[in-house]
Amino acid sequence: MTFQKTVRFASIAAASLLALSSVSAQTILKIGYTPAATSHYGVGSTVLCDEIEKGTQGRYKCQQFPSGSLGGEREMIEAVQLGTLDIVNTSTGPVGNFVPEVKIVDIPFLFRDYDHARKYFDGPPGQELLSKFPAKGLVALAWTENGFRHMTNSKRSIVKPEDAAGLKMRTMENKVHMDGYRAFGIQPTPMAFPEVFGALQQGTVDGQENPIPVILASKFSQVQKHLSLTGHVYSPALYLTSPRLMNKLSEADKKVFYEAAKKANVAQRQKVNEDEANGIAQLEKEGMTVIRKVDGVAFRDALRPAYANYSKEFGADNIRKIQEYK
Ligand code: EAX
């Protein structure tokens, strides 16, 4: 080989090595969530992934795992801590077991409506809560939304707590919820989400409670006759990743991830709005009997003993501050 040829060969080899390394520099991020890909979680996750891919010029891409294919929310949060999953789009259901400061936002009848809740989580108190995650081996990219939860069951229409009394109802693995629901007279049965459809179908439990977008996307109308718009608790959600992943990113890429999560949240909430507007009629069409007007005062009254305990645990002032947040 002449000298020139050697140089040319070497530079071609270097160039192809470079091309190869830029291909292998593409990282595939695994993101998981429990509802179907068509749900608000799917909509939010898709925007999150698209924005990350765009903002990093394709250096980061996602592979989505919807429908609880990687397990329930608790399992996925553990997987993020361990590094076997990169991102989870999860409700706060099991989050208080990891980050105790979050528990207070799961109190029933804490937020009046969507505006109240969204303002709170977008405002300083919500942002302050996000800072509690890194100490637990998690990074919260942003708050997002699951929605106000309503009860469904296979037995009867629920208008007041007495109608719910005695029903065996699947709940999330969330002590704050379970304590409140016991005060309604319900028998709470905690269970990971991927098992819920089967448990309803087999009659292991009589009912469950979830926001309209989850009831829709999970086709619960196939296994539940009665829906009551109890709106008994707001269910926040989060995009969680790990310090391990974030620490690998340049400052510019970190910003891309945080901005992507903000945009994803807007899309996820938008899908909640759409499902709230159209979903109830859709569920009726699918055969559910819908009680639109429940006795909200009676439900709030029934919760009083539970609120006494919440006040002891979280401080009456702290609860009031959230209720009065403007
Ligand atoms: O986050 O477990 C639940 O009922 C949640 O609402 C659902 O997984 C969506």
XYZ file of C-alpha atoms and ligand atoms in Angstrom:
335
model
C 0.000 0.000 0.000
C 1.353 3.443 -0.935
C 1.478 6.126 1.713
C -1.473 8.018 0.140
C -3.558 4.878 -0.082
C -2.824 4.078 3.561
C -3.881 7.564 4.604
C -7.053 7.348 2.536
C -7.854 3.911 3.917
C -7.234 5.099 7.449
C -9.490 8.129 7.050
C -12.288 6.033 5.524
C -11.972 3.627 8.430
C -12.075 6.522 10.900
C -15.124 8.012 9.190
C -17.032 4.741 9.284
C -16.056 4.233 12.897
C -17.463 7.692 13.613
C -20.693 6.831 11.795
C -20.904 3.598 13.729
C -20.374 5.306 17.050
C -23.031 7.911 16.314
C -25.449 5.071 15.597
C -24.550 3.312 18.804
C -24.842 6.640 20.636
C -28.591 6.371 20.202
C -30.172 5.421 23.496
C -33.543 3.720 23.668
C -35.482 4.721 26.772
C -38.099 2.328 28.069
C -41.244 4.047 29.322
C -44.094 2.201 31.029
C -47.642 2.938 32.207
C -50.664 0.860 33.245
C -53.543 2.034 30.964
C -53.752 1.318 27.214
C -51.766 3.223 24.573
C -54.985 5.008 23.535
C -55.403 6.511 27.035
C -54.365 9.918 28.412
C -51.185 8.166 29.619
C -50.461 7.082 26.040
C -51.122 10.581 24.697
C -48.829 12.184 27.304
C -46.096 9.578 26.923
C -46.082 9.951 23.137
C -45.586 13.720 23.390
C -42.869 13.199 26.024
C -41.048 10.761 23.739
C -41.452 12.829 20.559
C -40.178 15.967 22.277
C -37.176 14.165 23.786
C -36.313 12.652 20.410
C -36.650 16.000 18.612
C -34.786 17.971 21.267
C -31.833 15.561 21.334
C -31.698 15.209 17.523
C -32.579 11.539 17.806
C -29.885 10.651 20.321
C -32.688 9.552 22.678
C -35.719 7.581 21.547
C -38.419 5.732 23.471
C -39.948 2.356 23.417
C -43.364 2.430 25.080
C -44.752 -0.318 27.322
C -48.480 0.445 27.824
C -51.229 -1.667 29.436
C -49.156 -2.663 32.438
C -47.035 -4.970 30.263
C -44.124 -4.318 32.648
C -46.266 -4.665 35.780
C -48.199 -2.391 38.078
C -47.227 1.121 39.111
C -45.399 0.075 42.301
C -43.349 -2.475 40.371
C -42.488 0.045 37.659
C -41.354 2.661 40.188
C -39.095 0.031 41.746
C -37.770 -0.808 38.276
C -36.923 2.871 37.694
C -35.030 2.937 41.003
C -33.162 -0.223 39.983
C -32.441 1.067 36.466
C -34.286 -1.671 34.550
C -36.922 0.864 33.408
C -36.089 4.442 32.356
C -39.363 6.340 32.771
C -42.737 5.591 34.338
C -45.885 7.623 33.779
C -47.677 6.816 37.024
C -50.519 7.994 39.228
C -49.585 8.860 42.819
C -51.290 5.580 43.840
C -48.186 3.885 45.266
C -45.902 6.964 45.269
C -46.465 7.884 48.931
C -44.849 4.565 49.861
C -41.647 5.871 48.249
C -41.887 9.615 48.949
C -44.017 10.095 52.103
C -44.389 13.875 51.545
C -46.688 13.072 48.597
C -49.295 11.246 50.733
C -51.154 14.402 51.716
C -52.296 15.136 48.139
C -54.145 11.782 48.035
C -56.681 12.806 50.699
C -60.267 12.432 49.382
C -62.280 15.617 48.722
C -59.122 17.731 49.013
C -59.364 19.470 45.622
C -62.638 21.061 44.520
C -62.195 20.727 40.773
C -59.649 20.405 37.976
C -58.713 24.095 38.083
C -57.931 23.944 41.778
C -55.789 20.806 41.459
C -53.926 21.936 38.342
C -53.137 25.314 39.885
C -51.813 23.653 43.013
C -49.521 21.232 41.194
C -48.299 23.873 38.738
C -47.697 26.354 41.549
C -44.904 26.584 44.150
C -46.306 23.890 46.520
C -46.501 21.302 43.729
C -43.028 22.196 42.492
C -41.683 21.998 46.051
C -43.001 18.417 46.313
C -41.049 17.446 43.198
C -37.817 18.307 45.014
C -38.424 15.448 47.501
C -37.888 12.692 44.911
C -34.080 12.581 44.357
C -33.456 11.561 47.988
C -35.492 8.430 47.180
C -33.620 7.518 44.014
C -36.181 9.107 41.691
C -36.421 12.255 39.589
C -39.867 13.733 38.974
C -39.756 15.474 35.579
C -43.219 17.015 36.019
C -46.643 16.520 37.503
C -49.309 15.310 35.167
C -52.826 14.011 35.620
C -54.891 10.873 35.983
C -58.184 12.598 36.913
C -61.000 12.680 39.458
C -61.902 9.157 40.526
C -65.429 7.729 40.346
C -66.871 4.443 41.597
C -68.059 1.588 39.407
C -69.523 -1.720 40.559
C -71.536 -4.706 39.413
C -74.191 -4.667 42.170
C -76.152 -1.417 42.425
C -76.368 2.295 41.811
C -74.468 4.350 44.373
C -76.027 7.682 45.337
C -74.975 7.918 48.987
C -72.404 6.165 51.210
C -74.999 3.630 52.461
C -75.267 2.325 48.889
C -71.516 1.774 48.787
C -71.425 0.161 52.233
C -70.357 -3.465 52.202
C -69.136 -3.446 48.599
C -65.778 -5.067 48.060
C -63.888 -2.562 46.004
C -60.445 -2.739 44.454
C -58.302 0.230 45.472
C -54.776 1.287 44.701
C -52.008 0.334 47.119
C -52.584 3.615 48.951
C -53.284 3.787 52.672
C -54.682 7.332 52.534
C -57.331 6.227 50.019
C -58.098 3.003 51.881
C -58.656 4.806 55.199
C -61.038 7.230 53.505
C -62.956 4.551 51.623
C -63.427 2.532 54.812
C -65.192 5.594 56.234
C -67.596 5.366 53.234
C -68.357 1.805 54.392
C -66.528 0.156 51.492
C -64.325 -2.918 51.951
C -61.115 -1.774 50.245
C -59.070 -4.452 48.469
C -55.677 -3.159 47.289
C -54.505 -4.639 43.996
C -52.096 -3.760 41.184
C -53.862 -2.344 38.131
C -53.005 -5.136 35.645
C -55.080 -7.547 37.772
C -58.173 -5.346 38.011
C -60.054 -6.314 34.830
C -59.767 -10.024 35.652
C -60.795 -9.478 39.273
C -63.903 -7.560 38.149
C -64.705 -10.183 35.528
C -64.382 -13.071 37.971
C -66.233 -11.224 40.727
C -63.289 -11.352 43.141
C -64.262 -7.733 43.834
C -67.609 -5.985 43.253
C -66.169 -2.733 42.037
C -63.301 -0.337 41.575
C -62.773 3.411 41.326
C -60.912 5.297 38.614
C -61.154 8.427 36.468
C -63.351 8.408 33.331
C -60.316 8.190 30.989
C -59.128 4.998 32.749
C -62.622 3.444 32.848
C -62.930 4.124 29.110
C -59.479 2.962 28.015
C -59.702 -0.174 30.180
C -63.130 -1.182 28.818
C -64.518 -1.604 32.337
C -68.014 -1.191 30.848
C -67.660 -4.842 29.770
C -67.489 -5.986 33.395
C -69.211 -3.208 35.419
C -72.839 -2.143 35.169
C -72.969 0.882 37.502
C -71.004 4.114 37.358
C -71.479 6.859 39.960
C -69.837 10.221 39.455
C -68.586 10.412 43.033
C -65.425 12.370 42.146
C -64.304 11.401 45.634
C -60.606 12.052 45.101
C -58.295 13.742 42.602
C -55.652 11.419 41.216
C -52.444 13.236 40.225
C -49.772 11.594 38.082
C -46.051 12.046 37.457
C -43.343 11.363 34.888
C -40.664 9.663 36.975
C -37.126 8.799 35.956
C -33.899 8.149 37.844
C -30.966 10.289 39.015
C -28.772 7.692 37.268
C -30.235 8.628 33.890
C -30.425 12.385 34.543
C -26.808 12.558 35.730
C -25.650 11.168 32.379
C -27.270 14.065 30.497
C -25.636 17.343 29.472
C -27.251 20.477 30.911
C -28.855 21.139 27.513
C -30.308 17.627 27.311
C -31.624 17.853 30.880
C -33.520 20.955 29.860
C -34.947 19.069 26.869
C -36.270 16.340 29.188
C -37.907 18.804 31.598
C -39.449 20.865 28.783
C -40.683 17.679 27.096
C -42.414 16.640 30.333
C -44.161 20.019 30.557
C -45.508 19.659 27.018
C -46.496 16.052 27.684
C -48.503 17.174 30.702
C -50.436 19.705 28.619
C -51.368 16.945 26.155
C -52.227 14.442 28.889
C -54.533 16.941 30.646
C -56.100 17.850 27.298
C -56.989 14.189 26.773
C -58.492 14.092 30.283
C -60.633 17.114 29.325
C -61.821 15.386 26.141
C -62.667 12.151 27.941
C -64.500 14.068 30.678
C -66.534 15.838 27.972
C -67.370 12.792 25.838
C -66.597 9.725 27.906
C -69.673 9.525 30.119
C -72.065 9.405 27.178
C -69.766 6.842 25.577
C -69.883 4.635 28.689
C -73.692 4.874 28.687
C -73.678 3.785 25.070
C -71.550 0.825 26.128
C -74.292 -0.166 28.573
C -73.379 1.432 31.887
C -76.006 3.007 34.131
C -74.633 6.395 35.171
C -75.584 8.233 38.358
C -74.627 11.819 37.615
C -75.884 13.338 40.839
C -74.590 11.688 43.968
C -75.137 12.958 47.503
C -71.815 14.768 47.830
C -72.656 16.210 51.238
C -73.333 12.745 52.661
C -70.038 11.441 51.255
C -68.136 14.366 52.784
C -69.891 13.857 56.132
C -69.059 10.169 56.151
C -65.413 11.069 55.739
C -65.259 13.096 58.982
C -63.690 10.395 61.199
C -61.062 9.763 58.517
C -60.350 13.514 58.321
C -59.702 13.550 62.073
C -56.960 10.977 61.461
C -55.607 12.824 58.409
C -55.364 15.965 60.556
C -53.357 14.067 63.146
C -51.044 12.616 60.523
C -50.575 15.605 58.204
C -51.613 18.610 60.304
C -54.992 20.299 59.972
C -53.284 23.520 58.845
C -51.427 21.795 56.031
C -54.650 20.241 54.775
C -56.503 23.539 54.989
C -53.712 25.297 53.077
C -54.231 22.940 50.157
C -58.034 23.229 50.297
C -57.809 26.995 50.256
C -55.025 27.234 47.651
C -55.807 29.824 45.000
O -52.700 5.285 36.773
O -54.171 1.829 39.491
C -55.013 2.683 39.168
O -56.205 2.572 39.472
C -54.580 3.904 38.402
O -55.570 4.875 38.437
C -54.282 3.486 36.976
O -53.256 2.536 37.037
C -53.777 4.670 36.153
